[in-house]
């Protein structure tokens, strides 16, 4: 049996997913360099960031299992992280309108010094978004702390026409894959 897991993420969505799975955990985060090399692919970016976050915590807790994750949206070869301003959120939502994009979540689990890094991806198609809907969504405040400026689990669900893949990857933690790696059968 694994000792109580450390979630190296302050994301309430990741904590909610783990809690729903019945996983006992505590949240411990450390400041981490989130800069990325120019031209890095979205899948490599989330893997690199998840690994950095996990390593930053695991170095202080080497006898514990540490899980970290990072999520981005990618469209047209461009990575969309969390918007810094309402104008940036507006631009992201206009870019995603009536299109399909890919959400990548990278996960790193460190247990006994062994790193397990993996990436899951899910395709998301948006309805055409009117300016009025975008403004209403931005006014909700929900877009400001989410990759791609939307949260599929909240009001952002009205933006989504179709999802192909794991819903929880879009939320920020691919639940089934994480479970299988934490508790191998």
Short mmCIF file of N, CA and C in Angstrom, two decimals:
data_model
loop_
_atom_site.label_atom_id
_atom_site.label_comp_id
_atom_site.label_asym_id
_atom_site.label_seq_id
_atom_site.Cartn_x
_atom_site.Cartn_y
_atom_site.Cartn_z
N UNK A 1 0.84 -1.19 0.00
CA UNK A 1 0.00 0.00 0.00
C UNK A 1 0.88 1.25 0.00
N UNK A 2 0.53 2.17 -0.82
CA UNK A 2 1.27 3.42 -0.96
C UNK A 2 1.00 4.31 0.25
N UNK A 3 2.08 4.99 0.74
CA UNK A 3 1.88 6.01 1.77
C UNK A 3 1.00 7.11 1.19
N UNK A 4 0.49 7.94 2.07
CA UNK A 4 -0.37 9.02 1.61
C UNK A 4 0.33 9.83 0.53
N UNK A 5 -0.32 9.98 -0.58
CA UNK A 5 0.20 10.66 -1.76
C UNK A 5 0.36 12.15 -1.50
N UNK A 6 1.37 12.74 -2.12
CA UNK A 6 1.52 14.19 -2.15
C UNK A 6 1.09 14.65 -3.53
N UNK A 7 0.12 15.54 -3.59
CA UNK A 7 -0.27 16.18 -4.84
C UNK A 7 0.51 17.49 -4.92
N UNK A 8 1.43 17.57 -5.87
CA UNK A 8 2.27 18.76 -6.04
C UNK A 8 1.58 19.72 -7.01
N UNK A 9 0.38 20.12 -6.64
CA UNK A 9 -0.43 21.01 -7.45
C UNK A 9 -1.45 21.70 -6.56
N UNK A 10 -1.64 22.99 -6.78
CA UNK A 10 -2.65 23.73 -6.03
C UNK A 10 -3.99 23.73 -6.75
N UNK A 11 -4.10 23.00 -7.84
CA UNK A 11 -5.34 22.98 -8.63
C UNK A 11 -6.48 22.33 -7.86
N UNK A 12 -7.56 23.07 -7.62
CA UNK A 12 -8.71 22.46 -6.95
C UNK A 12 -9.34 21.36 -7.79
N UNK A 13 -9.24 21.44 -9.11
CA UNK A 13 -9.80 20.41 -9.98
C UNK A 13 -9.04 19.09 -9.83
N UNK A 14 -7.71 19.16 -9.76
CA UNK A 14 -6.93 17.93 -9.58
C UNK A 14 -7.23 17.31 -8.21
N UNK A 15 -7.33 18.15 -7.21
CA UNK A 15 -7.66 17.64 -5.87
C UNK A 15 -9.04 16.99 -5.86
N UNK A 16 -9.99 17.60 -6.55
CA UNK A 16 -11.34 17.04 -6.62
C UNK A 16 -11.34 15.67 -7.31
N UNK A 17 -10.58 15.55 -8.39
CA UNK A 17 -10.52 14.27 -9.11
C UNK A 17 -9.93 13.19 -8.22
N UNK A 18 -8.82 13.48 -7.55
CA UNK A 18 -8.20 12.49 -6.66
C UNK A 18 -9.14 12.12 -5.51
N UNK A 19 -9.78 13.12 -4.92
CA UNK A 19 -10.71 12.84 -3.82
C UNK A 19 -11.87 11.96 -4.29
N UNK A 20 -12.39 12.24 -5.49
CA UNK A 20 -13.48 11.43 -6.04
C UNK A 20 -13.05 9.98 -6.25
N UNK A 21 -11.74 9.77 -6.50
CA UNK A 21 -11.21 8.42 -6.68
C UNK A 21 -10.97 7.71 -5.34
N UNK A 22 -11.13 8.44 -4.24
CA UNK A 22 -10.88 7.86 -2.92
C UNK A 22 -9.41 7.81 -2.56
N UNK A 23 -8.57 8.56 -3.25
CA UNK A 23 -7.13 8.59 -2.97
C UNK A 23 -6.88 9.53 -1.80
N UNK A 24 -6.14 9.04 -0.81
CA UNK A 24 -5.75 9.91 0.31
C UNK A 24 -4.51 10.68 -0.10
N UNK A 25 -4.54 11.99 0.08
CA UNK A 25 -3.42 12.81 -0.34
C UNK A 25 -3.38 14.10 0.46
N UNK A 26 -2.24 14.76 0.39
CA UNK A 26 -2.13 16.11 0.89
C UNK A 26 -1.48 16.94 -0.20
N UNK A 27 -1.79 18.23 -0.22
CA UNK A 27 -1.25 19.14 -1.22
C UNK A 27 -0.01 19.82 -0.66
N UNK A 28 1.09 19.66 -1.39
CA UNK A 28 2.34 20.36 -1.05
C UNK A 28 2.93 20.86 -2.37
N UNK A 29 3.12 22.14 -2.49
CA UNK A 29 3.71 22.70 -3.71
C UNK A 29 5.00 23.44 -3.38
N UNK A 30 5.80 23.60 -4.40
CA UNK A 30 7.03 24.40 -4.29
C UNK A 30 7.12 25.26 -5.54
N UNK A 31 7.71 26.44 -5.41
CA UNK A 31 7.89 27.27 -6.61
C UNK A 31 8.72 26.51 -7.65
N UNK A 32 8.31 26.62 -8.90
CA UNK A 32 8.96 25.87 -9.98
C UNK A 32 9.11 26.76 -11.20
N UNK A 33 10.23 26.62 -11.87
CA UNK A 33 10.48 27.33 -13.12
C UNK A 33 9.52 26.79 -14.18
N UNK A 34 8.67 27.65 -14.72
CA UNK A 34 7.71 27.21 -15.73
C UNK A 34 8.06 27.74 -17.12
N UNK A 35 9.29 28.20 -17.29
CA UNK A 35 9.71 28.65 -18.62
C UNK A 35 9.91 27.44 -19.52
N UNK A 36 9.72 27.67 -20.81
CA UNK A 36 9.83 26.59 -21.78
C UNK A 36 10.75 27.02 -22.93
N UNK A 37 11.47 26.07 -23.51
CA UNK A 37 12.29 26.41 -24.67
C UNK A 37 11.40 26.80 -25.86
N UNK A 38 11.88 27.72 -26.67
CA UNK A 38 11.14 28.12 -27.87
C UNK A 38 10.91 26.91 -28.76
N UNK A 39 9.71 26.83 -29.33
CA UNK A 39 9.40 25.79 -30.29
C UNK A 39 9.10 24.42 -29.72
N UNK A 40 9.04 24.30 -28.40
CA UNK A 40 8.75 22.99 -27.80
C UNK A 40 7.31 22.58 -28.13
N UNK A 41 7.12 21.30 -28.37
CA UNK A 41 5.77 20.80 -28.65
C UNK A 41 4.95 20.78 -27.36
N UNK A 42 3.63 20.81 -27.51
CA UNK A 42 2.73 20.85 -26.36
C UNK A 42 2.90 19.61 -25.48
N UNK A 43 3.05 18.43 -26.09
CA UNK A 43 3.18 17.22 -25.28
C UNK A 43 4.49 17.21 -24.50
N UNK A 44 5.57 17.67 -25.11
CA UNK A 44 6.86 17.75 -24.39
C UNK A 44 6.79 18.81 -23.29
N UNK A 45 6.09 19.91 -23.57
CA UNK A 45 5.98 21.00 -22.59
C UNK A 45 5.30 20.52 -21.31
N UNK A 46 4.16 19.84 -21.44
CA UNK A 46 3.45 19.41 -20.23
C UNK A 46 4.22 18.33 -19.49
N UNK A 47 4.91 17.46 -20.21
CA UNK A 47 5.73 16.43 -19.56
C UNK A 47 6.86 17.09 -18.77
N UNK A 48 7.52 18.06 -19.38
CA UNK A 48 8.63 18.75 -18.73
C UNK A 48 8.17 19.50 -17.48
N UNK A 49 7.05 20.22 -17.60
CA UNK A 49 6.57 21.00 -16.46
C UNK A 49 6.08 20.10 -15.32
N UNK A 50 5.37 19.02 -15.66
CA UNK A 50 4.92 18.09 -14.61
C UNK A 50 6.11 17.49 -13.89
N UNK A 51 7.14 17.12 -14.63
CA UNK A 51 8.33 16.53 -14.02
C UNK A 51 9.04 17.53 -13.12
N UNK A 52 9.17 18.76 -13.56
CA UNK A 52 9.80 19.79 -12.72
C UNK A 52 9.04 19.98 -11.41
N UNK A 53 7.72 20.05 -11.51
CA UNK A 53 6.89 20.26 -10.31
C UNK A 53 7.02 19.08 -9.34
N UNK A 54 6.98 17.87 -9.87
CA UNK A 54 7.11 16.69 -9.01
C UNK A 54 8.48 16.62 -8.37
N UNK A 55 9.53 16.89 -9.14
CA UNK A 55 10.89 16.82 -8.61
C UNK A 55 11.13 17.85 -7.51
N UNK A 56 10.55 19.05 -7.68
CA UNK A 56 10.73 20.10 -6.68
C UNK A 56 10.19 19.67 -5.31
N UNK A 57 9.10 18.93 -5.31
CA UNK A 57 8.52 18.46 -4.04
C UNK A 57 9.21 17.18 -3.58
N UNK A 58 9.49 16.28 -4.50
CA UNK A 58 10.09 14.97 -4.14
C UNK A 58 11.46 15.12 -3.51
N UNK A 59 12.19 16.16 -3.87
CA UNK A 59 13.52 16.33 -3.26
C UNK A 59 13.41 16.60 -1.77
N UNK A 60 12.30 17.18 -1.34
CA UNK A 60 12.08 17.41 0.10
C UNK A 60 11.42 16.23 0.80
N UNK A 61 10.74 15.38 0.03
CA UNK A 61 10.01 14.23 0.58
C UNK A 61 10.39 12.97 -0.20
N UNK A 62 11.64 12.54 -0.10
CA UNK A 62 12.11 11.42 -0.94
C UNK A 62 11.46 10.07 -0.63
N UNK A 63 10.84 9.94 0.55
CA UNK A 63 10.22 8.66 0.92
C UNK A 63 8.72 8.62 0.64
N UNK A 64 8.22 9.64 -0.04
CA UNK A 64 6.78 9.71 -0.32
C UNK A 64 6.52 9.61 -1.82
N UNK A 65 5.33 9.24 -2.17
CA UNK A 65 4.91 9.25 -3.57
C UNK A 65 4.38 10.65 -3.89
N UNK A 66 4.91 11.22 -4.97
CA UNK A 66 4.54 12.58 -5.37
C UNK A 66 3.93 12.54 -6.77
N UNK A 67 2.83 13.25 -6.94
CA UNK A 67 2.17 13.35 -8.24
C UNK A 67 2.04 14.83 -8.59
N UNK A 68 2.46 15.16 -9.83
CA UNK A 68 2.28 16.52 -10.34
C UNK A 68 1.74 16.43 -11.75
N UNK A 69 1.08 17.49 -12.19
CA UNK A 69 0.51 17.51 -13.54
C UNK A 69 0.55 18.93 -14.08
N UNK A 70 0.47 19.01 -15.41
CA UNK A 70 0.37 20.30 -16.08
C UNK A 70 -0.50 20.10 -17.32
N UNK A 71 -1.31 21.11 -17.64
CA UNK A 71 -2.25 21.01 -18.76
C UNK A 71 -2.12 22.23 -19.64
N UNK A 72 -2.14 22.00 -20.97
CA UNK A 72 -2.20 23.09 -21.93
C UNK A 72 -3.18 22.73 -23.03
N UNK A 73 -3.61 23.76 -23.73
CA UNK A 73 -4.43 23.62 -24.92
C UNK A 73 -3.53 23.96 -26.09
N UNK A 74 -3.67 23.22 -27.19
CA UNK A 74 -2.88 23.51 -28.39
C UNK A 74 -3.79 23.59 -29.60
N UNK A 75 -3.56 24.63 -30.41
CA UNK A 75 -4.30 24.81 -31.66
C UNK A 75 -3.38 25.53 -32.63
N UNK A 76 -3.38 25.10 -33.87
CA UNK A 76 -2.53 25.69 -34.90
C UNK A 76 -1.05 25.68 -34.51
N UNK A 77 -0.63 24.64 -33.79
CA UNK A 77 0.76 24.56 -33.38
C UNK A 77 1.14 25.53 -32.27
N UNK A 78 0.17 26.19 -31.71
CA UNK A 78 0.40 27.19 -30.64
C UNK A 78 -0.10 26.64 -29.31
N UNK A 79 0.72 26.81 -28.27
CA UNK A 79 0.34 26.40 -26.93
C UNK A 79 -0.42 27.54 -26.26
N UNK A 80 -1.59 27.21 -25.71
CA UNK A 80 -2.38 28.18 -24.97
C UNK A 80 -2.39 27.76 -23.50
N UNK A 81 -1.72 28.52 -22.68
CA UNK A 81 -1.72 28.26 -21.25
C UNK A 81 -2.84 29.05 -20.59
N UNK A 82 -2.61 29.50 -19.38
CA UNK A 82 -3.60 30.32 -18.67
C UNK A 82 -3.46 31.76 -19.14
N UNK A 83 -4.58 32.42 -19.44
CA UNK A 83 -4.50 33.82 -19.88
C UNK A 83 -4.09 34.73 -18.71
N UNK A 84 -3.30 35.74 -19.03
CA UNK A 84 -2.87 36.70 -18.01
C UNK A 84 -3.85 37.85 -17.86
N UNK A 85 -4.64 38.10 -18.91
CA UNK A 85 -5.58 39.23 -18.91
C UNK A 85 -6.89 38.79 -19.56
N UNK A 86 -7.92 39.60 -19.37
CA UNK A 86 -9.20 39.33 -20.03
C UNK A 86 -9.04 39.43 -21.55
N UNK A 87 -8.21 40.35 -22.02
CA UNK A 87 -7.98 40.47 -23.47
C UNK A 87 -7.34 39.20 -24.02
N UNK A 88 -6.41 38.63 -23.28
CA UNK A 88 -5.77 37.38 -23.72
C UNK A 88 -6.79 36.24 -23.71
N UNK A 89 -7.65 36.18 -22.70
CA UNK A 89 -8.70 35.16 -22.65
C UNK A 89 -9.64 35.31 -23.84
N UNK A 90 -10.01 36.54 -24.14
CA UNK A 90 -10.89 36.82 -25.29
C UNK A 90 -10.25 36.33 -26.59
N UNK A 91 -8.98 36.62 -26.78
CA UNK A 91 -8.27 36.19 -27.99
C UNK A 91 -8.24 34.67 -28.09
N UNK A 92 -7.98 34.00 -26.97
CA UNK A 92 -7.94 32.54 -26.96
C UNK A 92 -9.29 31.95 -27.33
N UNK A 93 -10.35 32.47 -26.75
CA UNK A 93 -11.69 31.94 -27.01
C UNK A 93 -12.11 32.17 -28.47
N UNK A 94 -11.75 33.32 -29.02
CA UNK A 94 -12.02 33.57 -30.44
C UNK A 94 -11.25 32.57 -31.31
N UNK A 95 -10.02 32.28 -30.94
CA UNK A 95 -9.19 31.34 -31.70
C UNK A 95 -9.80 29.92 -31.65
N UNK A 96 -10.41 29.54 -30.53
CA UNK A 96 -10.97 28.20 -30.37
C UNK A 96 -12.38 28.05 -30.94
N UNK A 97 -13.05 29.16 -31.18
CA UNK A 97 -14.43 29.15 -31.65
C UNK A 97 -14.60 28.34 -32.94
N UNK A 98 -15.59 27.44 -32.93
CA UNK A 98 -15.97 26.63 -34.09
C UNK A 98 -14.83 25.76 -34.61
N UNK A 99 -13.92 25.39 -33.72
CA UNK A 99 -12.75 24.61 -34.12
C UNK A 99 -12.52 23.47 -33.15
N UNK A 100 -11.67 22.56 -33.58
CA UNK A 100 -11.21 21.47 -32.73
C UNK A 100 -9.79 21.78 -32.28
N UNK A 101 -9.54 21.57 -31.01
CA UNK A 101 -8.20 21.75 -30.46
C UNK A 101 -7.85 20.53 -29.62
N UNK A 102 -6.61 20.47 -29.21
CA UNK A 102 -6.15 19.34 -28.40
C UNK A 102 -5.75 19.82 -27.02
N UNK A 103 -6.21 19.11 -26.01
CA UNK A 103 -5.80 19.38 -24.63
C UNK A 103 -4.81 18.29 -24.23
N UNK A 104 -3.65 18.73 -23.74
CA UNK A 104 -2.61 17.81 -23.28
C UNK A 104 -2.44 17.97 -21.78
N UNK A 105 -2.44 16.85 -21.07
CA UNK A 105 -2.09 16.86 -19.65
C UNK A 105 -0.91 15.91 -19.45
N UNK A 106 0.17 16.48 -18.93
CA UNK A 106 1.34 15.70 -18.57
C UNK A 106 1.29 15.40 -17.09
N UNK A 107 1.72 14.19 -16.73
CA UNK A 107 1.70 13.76 -15.33
C UNK A 107 3.06 13.16 -15.00
N UNK A 108 3.55 13.46 -13.81
CA UNK A 108 4.76 12.82 -13.30
C UNK A 108 4.46 12.26 -11.92
N UNK A 109 4.72 10.97 -11.77
CA UNK A 109 4.59 10.31 -10.46
C UNK A 109 5.98 9.85 -10.07
N UNK A 110 6.43 10.28 -8.91
CA UNK A 110 7.73 9.86 -8.41
C UNK A 110 7.49 9.01 -7.17
N UNK A 111 8.02 7.79 -7.20
CA UNK A 111 7.84 6.86 -6.09
C UNK A 111 9.15 6.10 -5.90
N UNK A 112 9.77 6.26 -4.74
CA UNK A 112 11.03 5.57 -4.47
C UNK A 112 12.13 5.99 -5.42
N UNK A 113 12.10 7.23 -5.85
CA UNK A 113 13.12 7.74 -6.77
C UNK A 113 12.87 7.40 -8.23
N UNK A 114 11.85 6.60 -8.51
CA UNK A 114 11.53 6.22 -9.89
C UNK A 114 10.50 7.21 -10.44
N UNK A 115 10.79 7.78 -11.60
CA UNK A 115 9.89 8.74 -12.24
C UNK A 115 9.07 8.05 -13.33
N UNK A 116 7.79 8.25 -13.27
CA UNK A 116 6.87 7.78 -14.30
C UNK A 116 6.24 9.03 -14.90
N UNK A 117 6.66 9.39 -16.12
CA UNK A 117 6.15 10.59 -16.78
C UNK A 117 5.36 10.15 -18.01
N UNK A 118 4.13 10.66 -18.12
CA UNK A 118 3.30 10.32 -19.28
C UNK A 118 2.41 11.49 -19.64
N UNK A 119 1.91 11.45 -20.87
CA UNK A 119 1.07 12.52 -21.39
C UNK A 119 -0.19 11.90 -21.99
N UNK A 120 -1.33 12.49 -21.68
CA UNK A 120 -2.60 12.09 -22.28
C UNK A 120 -3.14 13.28 -23.07
N UNK A 121 -3.82 12.99 -24.17
CA UNK A 121 -4.40 14.07 -24.97
C UNK A 121 -5.85 13.76 -25.31
N UNK A 122 -6.61 14.82 -25.46
CA UNK A 122 -8.04 14.72 -25.78
C UNK A 122 -8.39 15.82 -26.78
N UNK A 123 -9.19 15.47 -27.77
CA UNK A 123 -9.66 16.44 -28.76
C UNK A 123 -10.96 17.07 -28.27
N UNK A 124 -11.04 18.39 -28.39
CA UNK A 124 -12.24 19.12 -27.98
C UNK A 124 -12.68 20.02 -29.13
N UNK A 125 -13.96 19.93 -29.47
CA UNK A 125 -14.52 20.80 -30.51
C UNK A 125 -15.44 21.81 -29.85
N UNK A 126 -15.27 23.07 -30.21
CA UNK A 126 -16.12 24.15 -29.69
C UNK A 126 -17.24 24.47 -30.67
N UNK A 127 -18.36 24.90 -30.14
CA UNK A 127 -19.40 25.52 -30.95
C UNK A 127 -18.86 26.86 -31.48
N UNK A 128 -19.51 27.43 -32.48
CA UNK A 128 -19.18 28.82 -32.83
C UNK A 128 -19.55 29.71 -31.64
N UNK A 129 -18.65 30.59 -31.24
CA UNK A 129 -18.87 31.44 -30.07
C UNK A 129 -19.15 32.87 -30.51
N UNK A 130 -20.25 33.41 -30.05
CA UNK A 130 -20.56 34.81 -30.34
C UNK A 130 -19.76 35.71 -29.41
N UNK A 131 -19.60 36.96 -29.80
CA UNK A 131 -18.93 37.92 -28.92
C UNK A 131 -19.66 38.03 -27.59
N UNK A 132 -20.98 38.00 -27.65
CA UNK A 132 -21.79 38.11 -26.43
C UNK A 132 -21.51 36.95 -25.47
N UNK A 133 -21.45 35.73 -26.01
CA UNK A 133 -21.16 34.56 -25.16
C UNK A 133 -19.75 34.65 -24.59
N UNK A 134 -18.79 35.03 -25.40
CA UNK A 134 -17.41 35.17 -24.91
C UNK A 134 -17.34 36.19 -23.79
N UNK A 135 -18.00 37.33 -23.96
CA UNK A 135 -17.97 38.37 -22.92
C UNK A 135 -18.65 37.89 -21.65
N UNK A 136 -19.75 37.17 -21.78
CA UNK A 136 -20.45 36.64 -20.60
C UNK A 136 -19.55 35.63 -19.88
N UNK A 137 -18.88 34.79 -20.66
CA UNK A 137 -18.00 33.79 -20.05
C UNK A 137 -16.82 34.44 -19.34
N UNK A 138 -16.20 35.41 -19.97
CA UNK A 138 -15.08 36.11 -19.34
C UNK A 138 -15.55 36.81 -18.06
N UNK A 139 -16.72 37.40 -18.10
CA UNK A 139 -17.27 38.09 -16.92
C UNK A 139 -17.49 37.13 -15.75
N UNK A 140 -17.67 35.86 -16.03
CA UNK A 140 -17.85 34.87 -14.95
C UNK A 140 -16.58 34.68 -14.13
N UNK A 141 -15.44 35.07 -14.70
CA UNK A 141 -14.16 34.89 -14.01
C UNK A 141 -13.56 33.52 -14.19
N UNK A 142 -14.31 32.60 -14.75
CA UNK A 142 -13.85 31.22 -14.85
C UNK A 142 -12.67 31.04 -15.81
N UNK A 143 -12.58 31.89 -16.79
CA UNK A 143 -11.54 31.70 -17.81
C UNK A 143 -10.13 32.03 -17.34
N UNK A 144 -9.99 32.75 -16.26
CA UNK A 144 -8.69 33.31 -15.90
C UNK A 144 -7.69 32.32 -15.30
N UNK A 145 -8.11 31.21 -14.80
CA UNK A 145 -7.11 30.29 -14.23
C UNK A 145 -7.12 28.93 -14.92
N UNK A 146 -7.49 28.95 -16.20
CA UNK A 146 -7.61 27.69 -16.95
C UNK A 146 -6.81 27.76 -18.24
N UNK A 147 -6.15 26.68 -18.58
CA UNK A 147 -5.46 26.59 -19.86
C UNK A 147 -6.47 26.77 -20.98
N UNK A 148 -6.13 27.59 -21.96
CA UNK A 148 -7.03 27.83 -23.07
C UNK A 148 -8.19 28.74 -22.73
N UNK A 149 -8.22 29.26 -21.51
CA UNK A 149 -9.22 30.23 -21.05
C UNK A 149 -10.62 29.63 -20.85
N UNK A 150 -10.69 28.31 -20.62
CA UNK A 150 -12.01 27.73 -20.32
C UNK A 150 -11.86 26.52 -19.41
N UNK A 151 -12.94 26.26 -18.67
CA UNK A 151 -13.01 25.08 -17.82
C UNK A 151 -14.20 24.24 -18.25
N UNK A 152 -13.94 23.02 -18.68
CA UNK A 152 -15.00 22.15 -19.20
C UNK A 152 -15.95 21.71 -18.10
N UNK A 153 -15.53 21.75 -16.85
CA UNK A 153 -16.37 21.27 -15.76
C UNK A 153 -17.30 22.35 -15.21
N UNK A 154 -17.13 23.59 -15.62
CA UNK A 154 -17.96 24.68 -15.13
C UNK A 154 -18.86 25.23 -16.22
N UNK A 155 -19.04 26.54 -16.20
CA UNK A 155 -19.84 27.20 -17.22
C UNK A 155 -19.26 26.95 -18.62
N UNK A 156 -17.97 26.72 -18.69
CA UNK A 156 -17.32 26.45 -19.97
C UNK A 156 -17.88 25.26 -20.72
N UNK A 157 -18.63 24.43 -20.05
CA UNK A 157 -19.23 23.27 -20.73
C UNK A 157 -20.19 23.71 -21.84
N UNK A 158 -20.73 24.93 -21.77
CA UNK A 158 -21.63 25.38 -22.82
C UNK A 158 -20.89 25.76 -24.10
N UNK A 159 -19.57 25.83 -24.05
CA UNK A 159 -18.76 26.15 -25.22
C UNK A 159 -18.46 24.90 -26.05
N UNK A 160 -18.56 23.73 -25.42
CA UNK A 160 -18.06 22.48 -25.99
C UNK A 160 -19.14 21.72 -26.75
N UNK A 161 -18.86 21.46 -28.01
CA UNK A 161 -19.76 20.66 -28.84
C UNK A 161 -19.48 19.17 -28.68
N UNK A 162 -18.19 18.81 -28.64
CA UNK A 162 -17.83 17.39 -28.64
C UNK A 162 -16.46 17.20 -27.99
N UNK A 163 -16.31 16.07 -27.30
CA UNK A 163 -15.02 15.67 -26.72
C UNK A 163 -14.72 14.27 -27.20
N UNK A 164 -13.51 14.07 -27.70
CA UNK A 164 -13.08 12.74 -28.09
C UNK A 164 -11.84 12.40 -27.27
N UNK A 165 -12.04 11.53 -26.29
CA UNK A 165 -10.97 11.16 -25.37
C UNK A 165 -11.44 11.27 -23.94
N UNK A 166 -10.50 11.34 -23.04
CA UNK A 166 -10.77 11.35 -21.60
C UNK A 166 -11.18 12.75 -21.13
N UNK A 167 -12.41 12.88 -20.67
CA UNK A 167 -12.92 14.15 -20.13
C UNK A 167 -11.99 14.69 -19.05
N UNK A 168 -11.46 13.81 -18.21
CA UNK A 168 -10.65 14.24 -17.07
C UNK A 168 -9.29 14.77 -17.49
N UNK A 169 -8.82 14.37 -18.67
CA UNK A 169 -7.61 14.98 -19.21
C UNK A 169 -7.86 16.47 -19.44
N UNK A 170 -9.04 16.81 -19.92
CA UNK A 170 -9.40 18.21 -20.16
C UNK A 170 -9.52 18.95 -18.83
N UNK A 171 -10.00 18.29 -17.80
CA UNK A 171 -10.10 18.90 -16.47
C UNK A 171 -8.74 19.10 -15.82
N UNK A 172 -7.73 18.33 -16.25
CA UNK A 172 -6.39 18.54 -15.71
C UNK A 172 -5.73 17.33 -15.09
N UNK A 173 -6.42 16.18 -15.06
CA UNK A 173 -5.79 14.98 -14.51
C UNK A 173 -6.50 13.74 -15.08
N UNK A 174 -5.83 12.99 -15.96
CA UNK A 174 -6.46 11.81 -16.57
C UNK A 174 -6.67 10.72 -15.52
N UNK A 175 -7.85 10.70 -14.95
CA UNK A 175 -8.16 9.90 -13.76
C UNK A 175 -7.87 8.42 -13.94
N UNK A 176 -8.35 7.80 -15.00
CA UNK A 176 -8.19 6.36 -15.17
C UNK A 176 -6.72 5.97 -15.32
N UNK A 177 -5.97 6.75 -16.09
CA UNK A 177 -4.55 6.43 -16.30
C UNK A 177 -3.75 6.64 -15.02
N UNK A 178 -4.05 7.70 -14.28
CA UNK A 178 -3.37 7.94 -13.01
C UNK A 178 -3.66 6.79 -12.04
N UNK A 179 -4.92 6.39 -11.95
CA UNK A 179 -5.31 5.29 -11.05
C UNK A 179 -4.52 4.02 -11.38
N UNK A 180 -4.45 3.68 -12.66
CA UNK A 180 -3.76 2.46 -13.08
C UNK A 180 -2.27 2.51 -12.75
N UNK A 181 -1.70 3.66 -12.78
CA UNK A 181 -0.26 3.77 -12.48
C UNK A 181 0.00 3.83 -10.98
N UNK A 182 -0.94 4.40 -10.22
CA UNK A 182 -0.78 4.41 -8.76
C UNK A 182 -1.06 3.04 -8.14
N UNK A 183 -2.01 2.33 -8.73
CA UNK A 183 -2.45 1.04 -8.19
C UNK A 183 -2.42 -0.02 -9.28
N UNK A 184 -1.22 -0.45 -9.71
CA UNK A 184 -1.15 -1.45 -10.79
C UNK A 184 -1.86 -2.74 -10.39
N UNK A 185 -2.57 -3.32 -11.34
CA UNK A 185 -3.33 -4.54 -11.07
C UNK A 185 -2.47 -5.76 -11.23
#
